[in-house]
Amino acid sequence: MKKVKDCCYKVVKKTNGSVSCLNILGSEQMEKVKDWNYKVVEKIGQGVFGEVYKCLNLETGKKVAIKMINIQNEPEGVPSYLIAGVSLLKELEHDNIVRLLDVLTSGRYVYLVFEYLDLDLGSFIRKHTATSIRPHIKTILSQILVGLAYYHSHNILHGDLQPSNVLIDLKSKKVKLADFGLTTSFGVPHIEYSYNEVGSPYKAPESRIRSSVYSTPHDVWAVGCIFAEMVSGNPLFPCGKKDHLSLIVRYLEDMINNLFICYWQDLAEQLLGLGLEPPGVELLSQMLYLDPDLRVTANGALLHRYLRHAEDIRIAETVPLKLPSSNKPSFSQKVSEGRF
């Protein structure tokens, strides 16, 4: 049994622009975890970077989630960006972030062992009515933002926020961000790296224009989409990959042609009709600003009056609030000048 070595990398940047070298795996390779006293219970997820299984630690009796990654096509063994991503995950110790417990390797496979939680937010939304979820929205949203503020205060981007990556511990009532993909770190306001999630309904619209750029406002946009979904019970952009891209393009065109205000008024009326308070609509509008430079930060959202009395709000003081500058170019100008 080997453990992946620690690494001091702070910026994850793939030069080949592809993650295809990480092959999707077969469940037979999970038999190896028996050597480490884990028992496979069931498969619970699959993505670009591999498969995730619910397992039982036979020594402690505790459940864990194990992500299995195939590196057979990597000529030099464990790739540097994977080591860097693992190193970043191991740095994250916070009540609202799922912990990486161990990293193991066997041959050409890497196994990431995470703590296991009972339920993901997507399942929670599907199993409950919007009315029954409403009393919990502020608490859930505040904990998501607290976890995200912690990410950003450590110069780390999540990059894959969606309801299935927001987990709920039913016993402690804790909400935790899961990152079964790979985190990336940033040392400057914008960093370019490969982000392969073309069809995600939670991906920020500016990334449609320049998909290689990903920064903290993208994470906030995703939280805004999750917020709206908790209120309505349905995704904000409820369509498939191809349709979603078309919808986002129309969304951008409306904004550029000064028609977005009509779209937003319609959405605001719908959300108010579903019971969202006016301050909540106001916060959501700040999270879904088309111009990422004007989008509220995670900490800024936590300071909003809508969350003033929510439980478990802890501001990450190391994150400065981003105040929009009045002399910044408009979103339309940036698009026309090709600056995204």
Coordinates of C-alpha atoms in Angstrom, one line a residue:
M1 CA 0.0 0.0 0.0
K2 CA 1.3 3.4 -1.0
K3 CA 0.2 6.9 -0.1
V4 CA 0.4 9.7 -2.6
K5 CA 3.2 12.1 -1.5
D6 CA 2.4 15.6 -0.3
C7 CA 3.1 18.4 -2.7
C8 CA 3.6 22.1 -2.3
Y9 CA 2.0 23.0 -5.7
K10 CA -0.4 26.0 -5.4
V11 CA -1.5 26.4 -9.0
V12 CA -3.0 23.5 -10.9
K13 CA -2.6 24.1 -14.6
K14 CA -2.8 21.4 -17.2
T15 CA -0.8 22.0 -20.3
N16 CA -2.6 19.5 -22.6
G17 CA -6.0 21.0 -22.0
S18 CA -7.5 17.6 -21.4
V19 CA -8.4 15.3 -18.6
S20 CA -9.1 12.3 -20.9
C21 CA -6.1 10.5 -19.5
L22 CA -8.1 9.8 -16.4
N23 CA -10.2 6.9 -17.6
I24 CA -13.5 5.8 -16.2
L25 CA -13.1 2.7 -14.2
G26 CA -14.8 -0.6 -13.8
S27 CA -16.1 -1.7 -10.4
E28 CA -13.8 -4.8 -10.5
Q29 CA -10.9 -2.5 -9.6
M30 CA -12.6 -1.6 -6.4
E31 CA -12.0 -5.1 -5.1
K32 CA -8.5 -3.8 -4.2
V33 CA -9.9 -1.8 -1.3
K34 CA -10.4 -5.0 0.6
D35 CA -6.7 -5.0 1.2
W36 CA -7.1 -1.8 3.2
N37 CA -10.0 -3.1 5.3
Y38 CA -12.8 -1.4 3.3
K39 CA -15.9 -3.1 2.0
V40 CA -17.7 -1.8 -1.1
V41 CA -21.4 -1.1 -0.4
E42 CA -22.5 0.6 -3.7
K43 CA -21.6 3.0 -6.4
I44 CA -22.9 6.5 -5.7
G45 CA -21.4 8.6 -8.5
Q46 CA -19.4 8.9 -11.7
G47 CA -17.7 11.9 -13.4
V48 CA -14.8 12.9 -15.7
F49 CA -12.2 12.0 -13.1
G50 CA -13.5 8.5 -12.0
E51 CA -16.1 6.7 -10.0
V52 CA -17.2 7.2 -6.4
Y53 CA -18.3 4.4 -4.1
K54 CA -19.9 4.2 -0.7
C55 CA -17.7 1.9 1.4
L56 CA -17.5 0.6 5.0
N57 CA -14.3 0.9 7.0
L58 CA -14.2 -2.6 8.6
E59 CA -11.9 -1.4 11.4
T60 CA -14.0 1.5 12.6
G61 CA -17.4 0.6 11.3
K62 CA -17.7 4.0 9.7
K63 CA -18.9 4.7 6.2
V64 CA -16.6 6.5 3.7
A65 CA -16.8 7.6 0.1
I66 CA -13.9 6.3 -2.0
K67 CA -13.1 7.9 -5.4
M68 CA -11.2 5.7 -7.8
I69 CA -9.0 7.2 -10.5
N70 CA -7.3 5.4 -13.3
I71 CA -3.9 6.8 -14.3
Q72 CA -2.9 4.0 -16.8
N73 CA -2.4 6.5 -19.6
E74 CA 0.0 8.6 -17.6
P75 CA 3.6 7.8 -18.7
E76 CA 5.2 9.2 -15.5
G77 CA 2.8 7.7 -13.0
V78 CA 0.7 10.0 -10.8
P79 CA 0.4 13.3 -12.7
S80 CA 1.6 16.5 -11.1
Y81 CA -1.8 18.2 -11.3
L82 CA -3.4 15.2 -9.5
I83 CA -0.8 15.4 -6.8
A84 CA -1.4 19.2 -6.6
G85 CA -5.2 18.7 -6.4
V86 CA -4.8 16.1 -3.6
S87 CA -2.5 18.4 -1.8
L88 CA -5.0 21.2 -1.9
L89 CA -7.8 18.9 -0.7
K90 CA -5.7 17.8 2.3
E91 CA -5.3 21.5 3.3
L92 CA -9.1 21.9 3.7
E93 CA -10.2 21.4 7.3
H94 CA -13.5 23.1 7.9
D95 CA -16.9 22.1 9.4
N96 CA -18.6 22.9 6.1
I97 CA -16.2 21.0 3.8
V98 CA -16.1 17.2 3.3
R99 CA -12.7 15.9 4.6
L100 CA -10.3 13.9 2.6
L101 CA -9.3 11.2 5.0
D102 CA -6.7 9.2 3.1
V103 CA -5.0 8.8 -0.3
L104 CA -3.9 5.4 -1.5
T105 CA -2.4 4.0 -4.6
S106 CA -2.2 0.5 -6.1
G107 CA -0.5 0.0 -9.5
R108 CA -2.0 2.5 -11.9
Y109 CA -4.9 3.5 -9.7
V110 CA -5.4 6.2 -7.1
Y111 CA -8.0 6.0 -4.4
L112 CA -9.2 9.1 -2.5
V113 CA -11.0 8.3 0.8
F114 CA -13.5 11.0 1.9
E115 CA -15.8 11.2 4.9
Y116 CA -19.4 10.0 4.0
L117 CA -22.6 12.0 4.5
D118 CA -26.1 10.7 4.4
L119 CA -27.7 12.8 1.7
D120 CA -26.9 15.3 -1.1
L121 CA -28.9 18.5 -1.6
G122 CA -30.2 17.3 -5.0
S123 CA -31.8 14.3 -3.4
F124 CA -33.1 16.5 -0.6
I125 CA -34.8 18.9 -3.0
R126 CA -36.3 16.0 -5.0
K127 CA -37.7 14.3 -1.9
H128 CA -39.4 17.4 -0.5
T129 CA -41.8 20.1 -1.7
A130 CA -40.6 23.6 -2.1
T131 CA -42.9 24.6 0.8
S132 CA -41.3 22.1 3.2
I133 CA -37.7 23.1 2.1
R134 CA -38.4 26.9 2.6
P135 CA -37.7 27.0 6.4
H136 CA -34.3 25.5 5.8
I137 CA -33.1 27.6 2.9
K138 CA -31.3 30.3 4.9
T139 CA -29.5 27.8 7.0
I140 CA -28.4 25.6 4.0
L141 CA -27.4 28.7 1.9
S142 CA -25.4 30.2 4.7
Q143 CA -23.5 27.0 5.3
I144 CA -22.8 26.7 1.6
L145 CA -21.4 30.2 1.5
V146 CA -19.4 29.8 4.7
G147 CA -17.7 26.7 3.2
L148 CA -17.1 28.6 -0.1
A149 CA -15.7 31.6 1.7
Y150 CA -13.2 29.2 3.3
Y151 CA -12.2 27.9 -0.1
H152 CA -11.7 31.4 -1.5
S153 CA -9.9 32.6 1.6
H154 CA -7.3 29.9 0.9
N155 CA -7.0 30.9 -2.7
I156 CA -8.8 27.7 -3.8
L157 CA -11.6 27.4 -6.3
H158 CA -14.2 24.7 -6.0
G159 CA -15.2 24.6 -9.7
D160 CA -18.0 22.1 -9.6
L161 CA -20.7 23.4 -7.2
Q162 CA -24.1 21.8 -7.8
P163 CA -26.7 20.2 -5.5
S164 CA -25.1 16.7 -5.8
N165 CA -21.9 18.2 -4.4
V166 CA -23.6 19.7 -1.4
L167 CA -23.9 17.0 1.3
I168 CA -26.1 17.0 4.4
D169 CA -25.4 15.2 7.6
L170 CA -28.9 14.4 8.9
K171 CA -27.6 13.8 12.5
S172 CA -25.7 17.0 13.0
K173 CA -27.7 19.1 10.5
K174 CA -24.4 20.2 9.0
V175 CA -24.1 21.1 5.3
K176 CA -20.8 20.3 3.7
L177 CA -19.3 21.0 0.3
A178 CA -17.9 17.9 -1.4
D179 CA -15.2 18.1 -4.0
F180 CA -14.9 14.7 -5.6
G181 CA -13.2 16.2 -8.6
L182 CA -10.0 18.2 -8.4
T183 CA -9.7 21.7 -6.8
T184 CA -7.6 24.3 -8.3
S185 CA -5.8 27.2 -6.7
F186 CA -5.3 30.7 -7.8
G187 CA -2.7 33.3 -7.0
V188 CA -4.1 36.0 -9.2
P189 CA -7.7 37.2 -9.9
H190 CA -8.0 34.9 -12.9
I191 CA -6.2 31.7 -13.8
E192 CA -6.5 29.7 -17.0
Y193 CA -6.9 26.0 -16.8
S194 CA -8.9 23.2 -18.3
Y195 CA -12.5 23.0 -17.0
N196 CA -14.5 20.4 -18.8
E197 CA -18.1 21.0 -17.8
V198 CA -19.6 22.3 -21.0
G199 CA -23.2 21.4 -20.3
S200 CA -23.5 22.1 -16.5
P201 CA -26.7 24.1 -15.6
Y202 CA -24.6 25.7 -12.8
K203 CA -21.8 27.0 -15.0
A204 CA -21.4 30.8 -15.2
P205 CA -22.3 32.4 -18.5
E206 CA -19.1 34.2 -19.1
S207 CA -17.3 30.9 -19.3
R208 CA -19.3 30.2 -22.4
I209 CA -17.4 33.0 -24.0
R210 CA -14.0 32.0 -22.8
S211 CA -14.2 28.6 -21.2
S212 CA -10.5 28.5 -20.1
V213 CA -11.0 31.2 -17.5
Y214 CA -12.4 30.3 -14.1
S215 CA -12.4 32.4 -11.0
T216 CA -14.3 33.0 -7.7
P217 CA -17.4 34.7 -9.3
H218 CA -18.0 31.4 -11.2
D219 CA -18.5 29.6 -7.9
V220 CA -20.8 32.3 -6.6
W221 CA -22.9 32.0 -9.8
A222 CA -23.3 28.3 -9.1
V223 CA -24.5 29.0 -5.6
G224 CA -27.0 31.4 -7.0
C225 CA -28.4 28.7 -9.2
I226 CA -28.6 26.3 -6.2
F227 CA -30.3 29.0 -4.2
A228 CA -33.0 29.5 -6.9
E229 CA -33.4 25.7 -7.2
M230 CA -34.1 25.4 -3.4
V231 CA -36.8 28.0 -3.7
S232 CA -38.6 26.6 -6.8
G233 CA -37.7 22.9 -6.6
N234 CA -36.4 23.0 -10.1
P235 CA -33.1 23.9 -11.8
L236 CA -32.9 27.5 -12.9
F237 CA -31.9 26.4 -16.4
P238 CA -33.8 23.0 -16.6
C239 CA -32.5 21.6 -19.9
G240 CA -29.9 19.3 -21.4
K241 CA -26.4 20.1 -22.4
K242 CA -27.1 21.4 -25.9
D243 CA -30.3 23.3 -24.9
H244 CA -28.6 24.8 -21.8
L245 CA -25.9 26.3 -24.0
S246 CA -28.5 27.8 -26.3
L247 CA -30.4 29.2 -23.3
I248 CA -27.3 30.8 -21.9
V249 CA -26.4 32.4 -25.2
R250 CA -29.9 33.9 -25.4
Y251 CA -29.5 35.0 -21.8
L252 CA -26.3 36.8 -22.8
E253 CA -27.9 38.3 -25.9
D254 CA -30.7 39.7 -23.8
M255 CA -28.3 41.3 -21.4
I256 CA -26.2 42.8 -24.2
N257 CA -29.4 44.2 -25.8
N258 CA -30.6 45.7 -22.4
L259 CA -33.5 43.2 -22.3
F260 CA -32.2 41.2 -19.3
I261 CA -34.2 43.5 -16.9
C262 CA -37.4 42.0 -18.3
Y263 CA -36.1 38.5 -17.9
W264 CA -35.1 39.2 -14.3
Q265 CA -38.4 40.9 -13.4
D266 CA -40.3 37.8 -14.6
L267 CA -38.0 35.5 -12.6
A268 CA -38.3 37.7 -9.5
E269 CA -42.1 37.7 -9.7
Q270 CA -42.0 33.9 -9.9
L271 CA -39.7 33.6 -6.9
L272 CA -41.7 36.1 -4.8
G273 CA -44.8 34.0 -5.7
L274 CA -43.1 30.9 -4.3
G275 CA -42.5 32.7 -1.0
L276 CA -39.0 34.1 -1.3
E277 CA -38.7 37.3 0.6
P278 CA -37.8 40.5 -1.3
P279 CA -34.3 40.6 0.4
G280 CA -33.8 37.0 -0.9
V281 CA -34.6 38.1 -4.4
E282 CA -32.2 41.0 -4.0
L283 CA -29.4 38.7 -2.9
L284 CA -30.0 36.3 -5.7
S285 CA -29.8 39.1 -8.2
Q286 CA -26.4 40.0 -6.8
M287 CA -25.2 36.4 -7.1
L288 CA -26.5 36.2 -10.7
Y289 CA -25.0 39.5 -12.1
L290 CA -24.0 38.8 -15.7
D291 CA -20.8 40.9 -15.2
P292 CA -18.6 38.7 -12.9
D293 CA -16.7 41.8 -11.7
L294 CA -20.0 43.1 -10.1
R295 CA -21.1 39.7 -8.7
V296 CA -21.2 39.6 -4.9
T297 CA -18.5 37.6 -3.2
A298 CA -19.2 34.6 -0.8
N299 CA -18.4 36.8 2.2
G300 CA -20.4 39.7 0.7
A301 CA -23.4 37.4 0.4
L302 CA -23.0 36.3 4.0
L303 CA -23.3 39.9 5.1
H304 CA -26.5 40.5 3.2
R305 CA -29.6 41.4 5.2
Y306 CA -31.4 38.3 3.9
L307 CA -29.0 36.0 5.9
R308 CA -28.8 38.4 8.9
H309 CA -30.5 35.9 11.2
A310 CA -29.5 32.7 9.6
E311 CA -27.8 30.1 11.7
D312 CA -24.1 29.1 11.5
I313 CA -22.8 32.2 9.7
R314 CA -19.1 32.7 10.1
I315 CA -17.4 35.3 8.0
A316 CA -13.9 34.3 6.7
E317 CA -12.2 37.6 7.7
T318 CA -9.3 36.9 5.5
V319 CA -11.4 37.5 2.4
P320 CA -11.8 41.2 1.5
L321 CA -15.2 42.2 0.2
K322 CA -15.1 43.0 -3.5
L323 CA -16.7 46.4 -4.0
P324 CA -17.6 47.1 -7.7
S325 CA -15.8 50.1 -9.2
S326 CA -18.0 52.6 -11.1
N327 CA -15.3 53.1 -13.7
K328 CA -15.1 49.5 -14.7
P329 CA -16.1 48.7 -18.3
S330 CA -19.5 47.2 -18.8
F331 CA -20.2 43.5 -19.5
S332 CA -21.3 44.4 -23.0
Q333 CA -18.0 46.3 -23.6
K334 CA -16.0 43.4 -22.4
V335 CA -17.8 41.0 -24.7
S336 CA -17.4 43.3 -27.7
E337 CA -13.7 43.7 -27.0
G338 CA -13.2 40.0 -26.6
R339 CA -11.9 40.3 -23.1
F340 CA -13.5 37.1 -21.8

